[in-house]
Short mmCIF file of C-alpha atoms and ligand atoms in Angstrom, two decimals:
data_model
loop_
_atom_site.label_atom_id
_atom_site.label_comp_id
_atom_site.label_asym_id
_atom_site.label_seq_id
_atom_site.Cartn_x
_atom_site.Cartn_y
_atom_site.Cartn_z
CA UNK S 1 0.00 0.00 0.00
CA UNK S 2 1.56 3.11 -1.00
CA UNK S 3 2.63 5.50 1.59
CA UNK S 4 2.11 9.88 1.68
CA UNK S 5 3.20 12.01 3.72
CA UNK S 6 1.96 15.49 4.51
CA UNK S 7 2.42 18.08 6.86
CA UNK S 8 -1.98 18.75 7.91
CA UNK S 9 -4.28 15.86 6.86
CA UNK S 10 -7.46 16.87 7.47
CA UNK S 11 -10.91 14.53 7.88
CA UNK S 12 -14.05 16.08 6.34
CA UNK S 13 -14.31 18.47 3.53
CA UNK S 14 -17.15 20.09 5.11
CA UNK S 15 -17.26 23.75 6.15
CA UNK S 16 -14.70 24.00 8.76
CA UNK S 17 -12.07 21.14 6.71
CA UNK S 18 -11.83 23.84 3.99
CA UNK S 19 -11.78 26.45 5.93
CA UNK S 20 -9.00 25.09 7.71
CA UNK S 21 -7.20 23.64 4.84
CA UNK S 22 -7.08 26.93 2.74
CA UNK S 23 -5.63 28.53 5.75
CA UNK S 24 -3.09 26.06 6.77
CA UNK S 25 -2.18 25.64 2.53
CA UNK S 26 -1.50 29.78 2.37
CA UNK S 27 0.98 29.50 5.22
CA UNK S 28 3.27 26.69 2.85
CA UNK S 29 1.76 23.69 5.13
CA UNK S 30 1.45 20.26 2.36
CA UNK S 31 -2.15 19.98 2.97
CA UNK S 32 -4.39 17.10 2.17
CA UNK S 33 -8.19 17.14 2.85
CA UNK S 34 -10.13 13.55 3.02
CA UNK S 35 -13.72 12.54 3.34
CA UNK S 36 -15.57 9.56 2.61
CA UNK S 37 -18.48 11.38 0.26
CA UNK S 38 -18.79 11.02 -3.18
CA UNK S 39 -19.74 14.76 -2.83
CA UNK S 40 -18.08 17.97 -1.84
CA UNK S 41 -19.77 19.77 1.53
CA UNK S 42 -23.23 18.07 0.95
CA UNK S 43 -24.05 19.94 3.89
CA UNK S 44 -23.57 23.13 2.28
CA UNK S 45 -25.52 22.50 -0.32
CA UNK S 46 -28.31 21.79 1.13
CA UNK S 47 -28.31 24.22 4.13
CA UNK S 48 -30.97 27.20 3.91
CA UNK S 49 -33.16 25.31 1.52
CA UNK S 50 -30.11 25.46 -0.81
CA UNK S 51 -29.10 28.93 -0.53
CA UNK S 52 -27.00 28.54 2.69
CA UNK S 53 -27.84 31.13 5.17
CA UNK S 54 -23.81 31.18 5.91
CA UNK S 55 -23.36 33.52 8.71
CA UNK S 56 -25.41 36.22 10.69
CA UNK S 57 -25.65 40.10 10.51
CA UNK S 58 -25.05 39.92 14.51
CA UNK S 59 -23.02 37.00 16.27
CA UNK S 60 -22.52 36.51 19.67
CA UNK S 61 -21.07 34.38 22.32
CA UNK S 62 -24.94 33.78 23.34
CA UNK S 63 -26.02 32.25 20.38
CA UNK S 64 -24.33 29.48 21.03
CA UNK S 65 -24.83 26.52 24.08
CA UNK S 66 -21.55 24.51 24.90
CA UNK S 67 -20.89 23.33 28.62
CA UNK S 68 -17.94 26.10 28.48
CA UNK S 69 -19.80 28.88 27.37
CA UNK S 70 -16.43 31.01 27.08
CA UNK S 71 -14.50 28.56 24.31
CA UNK S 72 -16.55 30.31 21.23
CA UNK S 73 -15.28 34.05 22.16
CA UNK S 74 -11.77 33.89 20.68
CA UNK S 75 -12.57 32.32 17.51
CA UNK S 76 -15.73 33.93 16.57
CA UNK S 77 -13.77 37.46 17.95
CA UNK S 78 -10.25 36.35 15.05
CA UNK S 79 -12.72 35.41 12.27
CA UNK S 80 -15.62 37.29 12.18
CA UNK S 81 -18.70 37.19 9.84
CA UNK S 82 -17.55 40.06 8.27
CA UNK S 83 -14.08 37.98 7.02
CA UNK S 84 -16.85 35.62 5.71
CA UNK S 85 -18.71 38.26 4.17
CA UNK S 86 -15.34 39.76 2.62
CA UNK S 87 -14.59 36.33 1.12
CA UNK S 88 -18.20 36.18 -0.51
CA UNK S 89 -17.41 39.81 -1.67
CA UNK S 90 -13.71 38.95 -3.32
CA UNK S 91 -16.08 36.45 -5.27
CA UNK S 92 -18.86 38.45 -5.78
CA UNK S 93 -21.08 36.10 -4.27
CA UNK S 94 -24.71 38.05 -4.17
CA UNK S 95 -26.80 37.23 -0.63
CA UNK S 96 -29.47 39.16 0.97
CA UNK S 97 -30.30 39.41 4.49
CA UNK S 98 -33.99 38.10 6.12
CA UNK S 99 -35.70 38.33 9.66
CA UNK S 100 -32.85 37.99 12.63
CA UNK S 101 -30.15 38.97 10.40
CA UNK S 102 -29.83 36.17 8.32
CA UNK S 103 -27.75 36.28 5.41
CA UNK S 104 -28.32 33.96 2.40
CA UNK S 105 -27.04 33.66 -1.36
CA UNK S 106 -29.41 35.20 -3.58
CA UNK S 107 -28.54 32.31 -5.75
CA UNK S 108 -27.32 28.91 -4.85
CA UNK S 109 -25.41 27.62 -2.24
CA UNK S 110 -23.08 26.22 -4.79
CA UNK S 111 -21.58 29.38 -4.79
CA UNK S 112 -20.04 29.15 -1.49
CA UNK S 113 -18.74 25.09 -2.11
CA UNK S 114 -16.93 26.55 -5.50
CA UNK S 115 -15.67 29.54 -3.67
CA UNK S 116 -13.91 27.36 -1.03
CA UNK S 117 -12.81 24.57 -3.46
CA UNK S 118 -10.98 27.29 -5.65
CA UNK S 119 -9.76 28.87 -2.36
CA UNK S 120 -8.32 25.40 -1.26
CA UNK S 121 -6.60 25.04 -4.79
CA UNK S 122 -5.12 28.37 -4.97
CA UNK S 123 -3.27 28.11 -2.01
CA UNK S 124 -2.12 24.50 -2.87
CA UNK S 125 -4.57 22.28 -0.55
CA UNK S 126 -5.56 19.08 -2.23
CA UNK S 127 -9.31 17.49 -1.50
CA UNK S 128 -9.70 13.84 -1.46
CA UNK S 129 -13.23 12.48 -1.89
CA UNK S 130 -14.70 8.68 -1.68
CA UNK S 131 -11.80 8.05 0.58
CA UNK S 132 -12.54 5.88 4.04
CA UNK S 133 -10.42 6.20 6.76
CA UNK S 134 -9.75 2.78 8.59
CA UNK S 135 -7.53 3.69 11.35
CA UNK S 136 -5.41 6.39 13.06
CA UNK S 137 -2.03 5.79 15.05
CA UNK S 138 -0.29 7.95 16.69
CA UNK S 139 3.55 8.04 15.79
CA UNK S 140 6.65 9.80 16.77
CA UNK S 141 6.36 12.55 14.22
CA UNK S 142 2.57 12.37 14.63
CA UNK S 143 -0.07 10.57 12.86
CA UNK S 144 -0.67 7.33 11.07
CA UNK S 145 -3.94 7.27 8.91
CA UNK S 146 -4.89 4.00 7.43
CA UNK S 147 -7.11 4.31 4.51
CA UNK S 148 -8.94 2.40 2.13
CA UNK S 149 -6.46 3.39 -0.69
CA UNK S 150 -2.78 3.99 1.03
CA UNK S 151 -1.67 5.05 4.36
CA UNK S 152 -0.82 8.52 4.99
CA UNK S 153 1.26 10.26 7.54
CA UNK S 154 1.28 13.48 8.94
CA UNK S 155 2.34 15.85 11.33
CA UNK S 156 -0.65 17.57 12.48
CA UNK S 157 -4.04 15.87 12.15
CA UNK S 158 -7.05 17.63 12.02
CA UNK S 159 -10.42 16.30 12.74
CA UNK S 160 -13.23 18.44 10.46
CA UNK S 161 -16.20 14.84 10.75
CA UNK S 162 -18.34 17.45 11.55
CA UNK S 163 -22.03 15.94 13.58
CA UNK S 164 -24.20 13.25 13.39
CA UNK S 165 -27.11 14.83 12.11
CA UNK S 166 -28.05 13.48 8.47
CA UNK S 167 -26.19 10.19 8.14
CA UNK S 168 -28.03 9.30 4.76
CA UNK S 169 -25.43 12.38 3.39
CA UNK S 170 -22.27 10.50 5.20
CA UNK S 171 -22.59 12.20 8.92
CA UNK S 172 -20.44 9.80 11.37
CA UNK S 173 -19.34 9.46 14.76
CA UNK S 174 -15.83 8.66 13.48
CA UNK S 175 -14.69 12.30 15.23
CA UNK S 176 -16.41 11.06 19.11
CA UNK S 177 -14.65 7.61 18.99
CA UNK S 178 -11.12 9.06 17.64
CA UNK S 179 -11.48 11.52 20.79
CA UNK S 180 -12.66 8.91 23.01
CA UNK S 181 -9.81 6.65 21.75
CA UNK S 182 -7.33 9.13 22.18
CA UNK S 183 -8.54 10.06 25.74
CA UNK S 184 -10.79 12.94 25.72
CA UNK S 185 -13.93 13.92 27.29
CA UNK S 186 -16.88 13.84 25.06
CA UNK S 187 -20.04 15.76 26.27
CA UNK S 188 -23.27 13.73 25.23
CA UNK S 189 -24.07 13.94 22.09
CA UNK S 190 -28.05 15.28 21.37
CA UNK S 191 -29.62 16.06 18.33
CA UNK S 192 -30.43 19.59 18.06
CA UNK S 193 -32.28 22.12 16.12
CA UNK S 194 -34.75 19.57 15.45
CA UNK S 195 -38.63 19.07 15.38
CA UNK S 196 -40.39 17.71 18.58
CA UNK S 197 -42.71 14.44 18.41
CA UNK S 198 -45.83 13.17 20.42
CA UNK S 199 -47.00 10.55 21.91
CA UNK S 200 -49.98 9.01 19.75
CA UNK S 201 -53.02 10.71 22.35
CA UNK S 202 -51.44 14.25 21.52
CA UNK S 203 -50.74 13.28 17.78
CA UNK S 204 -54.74 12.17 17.83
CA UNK S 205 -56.00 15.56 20.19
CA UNK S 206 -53.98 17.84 18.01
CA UNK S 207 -54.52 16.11 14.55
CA UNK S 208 -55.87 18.10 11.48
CA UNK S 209 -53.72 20.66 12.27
CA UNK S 210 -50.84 19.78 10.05
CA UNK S 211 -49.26 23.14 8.02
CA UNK S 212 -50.70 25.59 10.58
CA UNK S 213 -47.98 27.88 11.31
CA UNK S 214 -48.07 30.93 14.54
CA UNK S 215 -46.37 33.42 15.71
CA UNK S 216 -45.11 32.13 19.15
CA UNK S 217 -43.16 32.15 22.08
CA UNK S 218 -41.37 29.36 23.66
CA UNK S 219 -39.99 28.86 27.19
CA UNK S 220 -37.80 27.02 28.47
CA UNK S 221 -35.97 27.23 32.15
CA UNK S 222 -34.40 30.42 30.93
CA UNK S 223 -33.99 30.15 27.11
CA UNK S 224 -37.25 31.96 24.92
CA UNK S 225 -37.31 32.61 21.55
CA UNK S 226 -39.86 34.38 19.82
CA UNK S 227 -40.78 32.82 16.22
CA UNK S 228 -42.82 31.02 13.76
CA UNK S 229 -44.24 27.21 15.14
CA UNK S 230 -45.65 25.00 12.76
CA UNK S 231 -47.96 21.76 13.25
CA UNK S 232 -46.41 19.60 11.48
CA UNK S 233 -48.21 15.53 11.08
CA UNK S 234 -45.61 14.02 13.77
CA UNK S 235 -45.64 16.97 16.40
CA UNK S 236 -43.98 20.28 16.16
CA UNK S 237 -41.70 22.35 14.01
CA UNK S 238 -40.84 25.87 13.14
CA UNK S 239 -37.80 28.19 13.93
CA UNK S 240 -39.40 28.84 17.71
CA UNK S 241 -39.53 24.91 18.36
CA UNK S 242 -36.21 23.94 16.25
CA UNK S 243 -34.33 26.81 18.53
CA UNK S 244 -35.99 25.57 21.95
CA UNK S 245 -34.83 21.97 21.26
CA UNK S 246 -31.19 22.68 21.97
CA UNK S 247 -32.13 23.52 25.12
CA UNK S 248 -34.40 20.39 25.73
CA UNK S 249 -34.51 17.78 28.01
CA UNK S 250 -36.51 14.64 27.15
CA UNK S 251 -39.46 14.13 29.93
CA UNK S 252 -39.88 18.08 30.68
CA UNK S 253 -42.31 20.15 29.34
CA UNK S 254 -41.74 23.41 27.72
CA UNK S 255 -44.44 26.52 27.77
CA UNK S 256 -45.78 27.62 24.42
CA UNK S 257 -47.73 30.70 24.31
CA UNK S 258 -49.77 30.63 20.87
CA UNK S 259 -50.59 34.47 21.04
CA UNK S 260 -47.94 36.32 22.32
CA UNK S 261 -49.24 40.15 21.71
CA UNK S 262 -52.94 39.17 23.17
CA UNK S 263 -53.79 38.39 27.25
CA UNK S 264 -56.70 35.89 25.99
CA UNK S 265 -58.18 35.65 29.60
CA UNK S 266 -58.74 39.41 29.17
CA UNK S 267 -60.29 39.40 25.70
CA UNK S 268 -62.42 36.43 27.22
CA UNK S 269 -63.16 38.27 29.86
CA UNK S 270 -64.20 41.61 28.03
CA UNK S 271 -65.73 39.58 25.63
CA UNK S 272 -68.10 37.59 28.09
CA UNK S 273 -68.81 41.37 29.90
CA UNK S 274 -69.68 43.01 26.45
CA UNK S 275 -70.82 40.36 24.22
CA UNK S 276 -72.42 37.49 26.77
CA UNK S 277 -74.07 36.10 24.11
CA UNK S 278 -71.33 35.28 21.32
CA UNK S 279 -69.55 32.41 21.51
CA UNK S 280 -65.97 31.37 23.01
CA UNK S 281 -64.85 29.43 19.37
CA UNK S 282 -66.29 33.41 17.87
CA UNK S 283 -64.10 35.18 20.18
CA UNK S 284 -60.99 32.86 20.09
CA UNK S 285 -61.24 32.50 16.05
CA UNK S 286 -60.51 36.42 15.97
CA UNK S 287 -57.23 35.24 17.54
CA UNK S 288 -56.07 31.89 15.97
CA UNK S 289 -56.77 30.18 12.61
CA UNK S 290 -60.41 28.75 13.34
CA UNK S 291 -59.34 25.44 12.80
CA UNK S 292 -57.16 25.44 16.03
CA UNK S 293 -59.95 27.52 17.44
CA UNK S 294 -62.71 25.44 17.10
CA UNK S 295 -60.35 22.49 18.57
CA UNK S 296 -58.95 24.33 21.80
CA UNK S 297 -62.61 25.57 22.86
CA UNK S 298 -63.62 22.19 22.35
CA UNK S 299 -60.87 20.66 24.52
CA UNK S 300 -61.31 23.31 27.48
CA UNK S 301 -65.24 22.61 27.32
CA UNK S 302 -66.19 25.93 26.68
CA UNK S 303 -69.23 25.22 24.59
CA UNK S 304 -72.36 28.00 24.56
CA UNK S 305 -72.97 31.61 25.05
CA UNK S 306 -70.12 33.51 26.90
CA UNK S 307 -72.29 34.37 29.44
CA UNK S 308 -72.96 30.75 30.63
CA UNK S 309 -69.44 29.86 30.95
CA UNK S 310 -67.60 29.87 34.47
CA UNK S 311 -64.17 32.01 34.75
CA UNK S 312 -62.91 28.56 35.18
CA UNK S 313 -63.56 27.19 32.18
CA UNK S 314 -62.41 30.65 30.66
CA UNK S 315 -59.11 30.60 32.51
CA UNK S 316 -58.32 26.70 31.15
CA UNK S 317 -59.14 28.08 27.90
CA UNK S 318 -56.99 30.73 27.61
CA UNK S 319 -54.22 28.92 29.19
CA UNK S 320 -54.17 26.44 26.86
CA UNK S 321 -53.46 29.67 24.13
CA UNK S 322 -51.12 32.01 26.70
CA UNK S 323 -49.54 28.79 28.45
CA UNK S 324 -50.20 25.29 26.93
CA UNK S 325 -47.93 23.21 28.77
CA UNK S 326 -45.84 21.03 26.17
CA UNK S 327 -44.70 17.38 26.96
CA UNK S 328 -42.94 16.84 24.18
CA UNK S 329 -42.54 12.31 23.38
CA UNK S 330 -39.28 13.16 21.67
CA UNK S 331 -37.69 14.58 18.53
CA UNK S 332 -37.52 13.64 15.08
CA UNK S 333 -33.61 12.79 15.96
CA UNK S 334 -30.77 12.88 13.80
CA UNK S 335 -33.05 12.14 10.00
CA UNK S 336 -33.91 15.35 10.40
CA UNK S 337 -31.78 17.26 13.23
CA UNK S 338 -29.69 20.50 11.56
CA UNK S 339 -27.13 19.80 13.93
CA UNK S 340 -25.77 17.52 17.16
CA UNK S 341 -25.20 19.23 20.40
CA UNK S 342 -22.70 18.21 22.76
CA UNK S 343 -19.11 17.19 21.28
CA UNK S 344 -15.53 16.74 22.12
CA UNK S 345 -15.13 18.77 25.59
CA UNK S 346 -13.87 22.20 24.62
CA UNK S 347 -12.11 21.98 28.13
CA UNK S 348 -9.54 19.49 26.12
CA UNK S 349 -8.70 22.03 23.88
CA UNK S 350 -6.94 25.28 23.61
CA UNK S 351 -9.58 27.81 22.12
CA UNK S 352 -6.52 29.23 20.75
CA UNK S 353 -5.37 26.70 18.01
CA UNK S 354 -8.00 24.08 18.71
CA UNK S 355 -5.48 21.41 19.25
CA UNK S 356 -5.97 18.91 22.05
CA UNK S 357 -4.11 19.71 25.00
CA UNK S 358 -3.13 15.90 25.71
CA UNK S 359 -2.69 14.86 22.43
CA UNK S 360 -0.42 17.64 20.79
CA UNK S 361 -0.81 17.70 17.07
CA UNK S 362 -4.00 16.61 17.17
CA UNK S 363 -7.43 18.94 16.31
CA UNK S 364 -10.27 19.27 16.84
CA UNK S 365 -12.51 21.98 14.62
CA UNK S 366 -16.67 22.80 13.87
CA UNK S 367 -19.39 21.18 15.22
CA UNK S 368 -17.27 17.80 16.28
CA UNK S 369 -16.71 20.54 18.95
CA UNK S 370 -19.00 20.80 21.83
CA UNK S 371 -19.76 24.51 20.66
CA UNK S 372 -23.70 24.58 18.97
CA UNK S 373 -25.04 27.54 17.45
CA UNK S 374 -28.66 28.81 17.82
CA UNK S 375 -30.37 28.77 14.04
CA UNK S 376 -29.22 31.65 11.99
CA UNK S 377 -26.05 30.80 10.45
CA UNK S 378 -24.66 30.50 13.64
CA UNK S 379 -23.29 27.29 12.66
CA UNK S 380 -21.84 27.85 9.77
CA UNK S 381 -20.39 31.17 11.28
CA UNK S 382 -18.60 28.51 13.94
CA UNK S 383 -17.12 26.26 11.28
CA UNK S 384 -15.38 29.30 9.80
CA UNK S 385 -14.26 30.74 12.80
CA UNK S 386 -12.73 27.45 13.85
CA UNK S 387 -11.24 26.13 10.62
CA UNK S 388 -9.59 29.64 10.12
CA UNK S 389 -8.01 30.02 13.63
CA UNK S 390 -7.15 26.22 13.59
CA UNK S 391 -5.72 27.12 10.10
CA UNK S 392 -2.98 29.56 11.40
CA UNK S 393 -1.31 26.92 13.54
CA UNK S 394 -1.71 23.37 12.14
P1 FDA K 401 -19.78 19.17 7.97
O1 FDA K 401 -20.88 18.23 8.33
O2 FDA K 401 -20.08 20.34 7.11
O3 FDA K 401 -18.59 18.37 7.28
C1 FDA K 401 -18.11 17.18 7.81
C2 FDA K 401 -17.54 16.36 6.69
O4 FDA K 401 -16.88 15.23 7.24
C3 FDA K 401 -18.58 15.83 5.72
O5 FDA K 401 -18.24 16.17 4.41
C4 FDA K 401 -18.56 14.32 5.95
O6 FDA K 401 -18.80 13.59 4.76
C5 FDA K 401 -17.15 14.11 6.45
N1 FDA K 401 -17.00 12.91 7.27
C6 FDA K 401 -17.76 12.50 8.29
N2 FDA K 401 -17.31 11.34 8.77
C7 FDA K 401 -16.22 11.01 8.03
C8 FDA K 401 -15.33 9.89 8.04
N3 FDA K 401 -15.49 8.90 8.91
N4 FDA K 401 -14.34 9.87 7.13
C9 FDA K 401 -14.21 10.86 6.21
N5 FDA K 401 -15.02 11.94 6.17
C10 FDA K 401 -16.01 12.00 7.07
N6 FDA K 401 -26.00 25.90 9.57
C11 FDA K 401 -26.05 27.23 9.32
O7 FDA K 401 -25.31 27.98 9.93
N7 FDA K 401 -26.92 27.72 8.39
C12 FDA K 401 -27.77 26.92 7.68
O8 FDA K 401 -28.50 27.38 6.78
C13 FDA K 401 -27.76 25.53 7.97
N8 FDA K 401 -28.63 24.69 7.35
C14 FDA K 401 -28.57 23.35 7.58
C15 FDA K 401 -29.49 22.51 6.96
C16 FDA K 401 -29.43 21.14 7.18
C17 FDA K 401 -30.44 20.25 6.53
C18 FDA K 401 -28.43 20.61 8.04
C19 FDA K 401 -28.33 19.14 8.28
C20 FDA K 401 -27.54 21.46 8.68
C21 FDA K 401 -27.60 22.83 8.48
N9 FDA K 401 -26.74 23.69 9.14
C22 FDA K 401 -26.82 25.04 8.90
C23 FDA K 401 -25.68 23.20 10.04
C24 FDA K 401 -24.34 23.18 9.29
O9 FDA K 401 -24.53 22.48 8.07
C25 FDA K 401 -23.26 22.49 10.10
O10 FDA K 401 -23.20 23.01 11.40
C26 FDA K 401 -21.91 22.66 9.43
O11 FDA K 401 -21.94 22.05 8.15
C27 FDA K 401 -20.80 22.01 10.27
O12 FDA K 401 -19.60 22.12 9.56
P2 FDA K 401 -18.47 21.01 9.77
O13 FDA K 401 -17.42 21.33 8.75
O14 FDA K 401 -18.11 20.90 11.18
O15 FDA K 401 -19.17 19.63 9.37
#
């Protein structure tokens, strides 16, 4: 089996492999990039229904969760959107910005996979595809990797695997067992940024409701996000419920309020006072889509005339709107999952370089990382920021 030998071999030509590699290739480093799909950042391409919403107008260290809440700062502070926005520019990449400061390609996501790929072979970085790695060893000058077609060695490794979200487009968990094997902490990995499921009684109560989308607030403990939630024929969906799910545990419930800019107990209240003879479903279908409407007044047993119904029955009602109480059975897990939560410990590595601190020459970069970004191109933002800064000392 023939034998290489490179100064930065890099696993995954995802966002944060290129990123890296183009980086480590300008500074003279003999760079090699391998992944095991056919295709070139599949991940990319179909991120942001295709048009890859690739960073955010506004990043900060709070939109992203990781059990060391600090790592993020440096990176994200030493390669900012606005490099990534630069980059697009040089390549006059066209993108447009939507609610939350979301920036997106006006045109394809392509774009941005051609954009790195010419970046990686200008500066002299060389991308391997359909290539499976078999086993890693480390050596005196630093790493064996065994692969399918020859063995390569190198001095610094870098490990770019990415998640586990979307295995169908080659996601692995080849990045949590070579930390493990190598010694290092993993946090639990979770999928996140994912839709929740119910158990078959709430699929049944809440059924016919499938494409309805609201404005709404979720709670959880102390995370709340304010956006769209949409019925979906498993559970729930929607910005509001993908964002809340990184903050998730399974068997809690979270609060959903389904009309955020109206106190329902005080239009019901009002209502009953000026109008005792409408009905609740009238009164509630001038706040929700009827459908829902007719469904909740059912479920709170507020049949009849206003007048006839007790403040009790009122108050259940408009709880169920303001401050439905959410058991979630579970998520749609990693089939559907944007990305995984949890990751190698970021207390193993320097938030410097992103090498491991027991394992020197070793790396660790994007969202293998226990670093998770809310939705918004935070992720992407994080893959940059962590393949560039890795990228100035591999
Ligand atoms: P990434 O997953 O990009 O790359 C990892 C690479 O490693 C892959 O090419 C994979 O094939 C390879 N690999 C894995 N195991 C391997 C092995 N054993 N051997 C060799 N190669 C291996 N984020 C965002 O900010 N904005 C958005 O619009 C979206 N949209 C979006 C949509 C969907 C459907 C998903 C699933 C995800 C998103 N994301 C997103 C999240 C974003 O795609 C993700 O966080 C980044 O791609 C992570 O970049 P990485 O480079 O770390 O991994």
């Amino acid at each position: 089996m023939a034998l290489h030998n490179v100064d930065v071999l890099i696993i995954g030509a995802g966002a944060a492999g290129m990123m890296c590699a183009i980086e480590a290739a300008k500074r003279g480093r003999k760079t090699l990039v391998i992944d095991h799909a056919k295709k070139l950042a599949e991940k990319i391409r179909i991120s942001g229904g295709g048009r890859c919403n690739f960073t955010n107008m506004d990043i900060t260290p709070k939109n992203y969760l990781s059990e060391n809440p600090h790592f993020c700062k440096s990176a994200l502070n030493r390669y900012t959107n606005w490099d990534f926005i630069g980059l697009m520019s040089e390549y006059e990449i066209a993108y447009h910005e939507r609610d939350h400061g979301q920036l997106f390609c006006d045109d394809s996501a392509q774009q941005i996979i051609d954009m790195l790929e010419k970046e990686c072979r200008k500066a002299g970085a060389k991308i391997r595809l359909n290539t499976k790695v078999e086993g890693v060893s480390k050596n005196d000058g630093g790493f064996l990797v065994m692969s399918d077609e020859d063995e390569i060695e190198c001095e610094h490794l870098v490990v770019a695997s990415g998640g586990l979200s979307i295995p169908k487009i080659g996601a692995s968990n080849f990045g949590l067992k070579l930390a493990e094997k190598m010694g290092l902490n993993v946090i639990h990995p979770r999928p996140a940024l994912v839709p929740f499921t119910f158990d078959q009684e709430t699929r049944d109560k809440l059924s016919g409701f499938q494409g309805i989308a609201l404005d709404s607030v979720i709670t959880y403990k102390k995370a709340e996000f304010r956006e769209a939630l949409l019925f979906t024929h498993k559970g729930l969906s929607g910005p509001s419920i993908l964002q809340i799910s990184s903050y998730w545990t399974p068997g809690e419930t979270v609060q959903v309020n389904l009309a955020p800019d109206t106190d329902v107990m005080a239009v019901l209240k009002k209502a009953k006072n000026d109008q005792p003879k409408q009905e609740a479903q009238t009164v509630i279908s001038q706040i929700l889509p009827k459908r829902l409407a007719v469904r909740l007044v059912e479920q709170a047993q507020c049949h009849g005339k206003m007048a006839e119904l007790s403040d009790k029955k009122l108050q259940t009602l408009a709880e169920s709107i303001n401050n439905w109480q959410l058991l979630p059975s579970g998520t749609e897990g990693y089939k559907t999952a944007e990305v995984m939560s949890g990751g190698v410990d970021t207390n193993e590595l320097s938030s410097k370089t992103f090498e491991a601190k027991k394992v020197p020459g070793l790396y660790f970069i994007g969202e293998v990382v226990d670093v998770t970004g809310h939705l918004g191109g935070f992720n992407f933002q994080w893959a940059w920021s962590s393949g560039w800064c890795a990228g100035q000392f591999v």
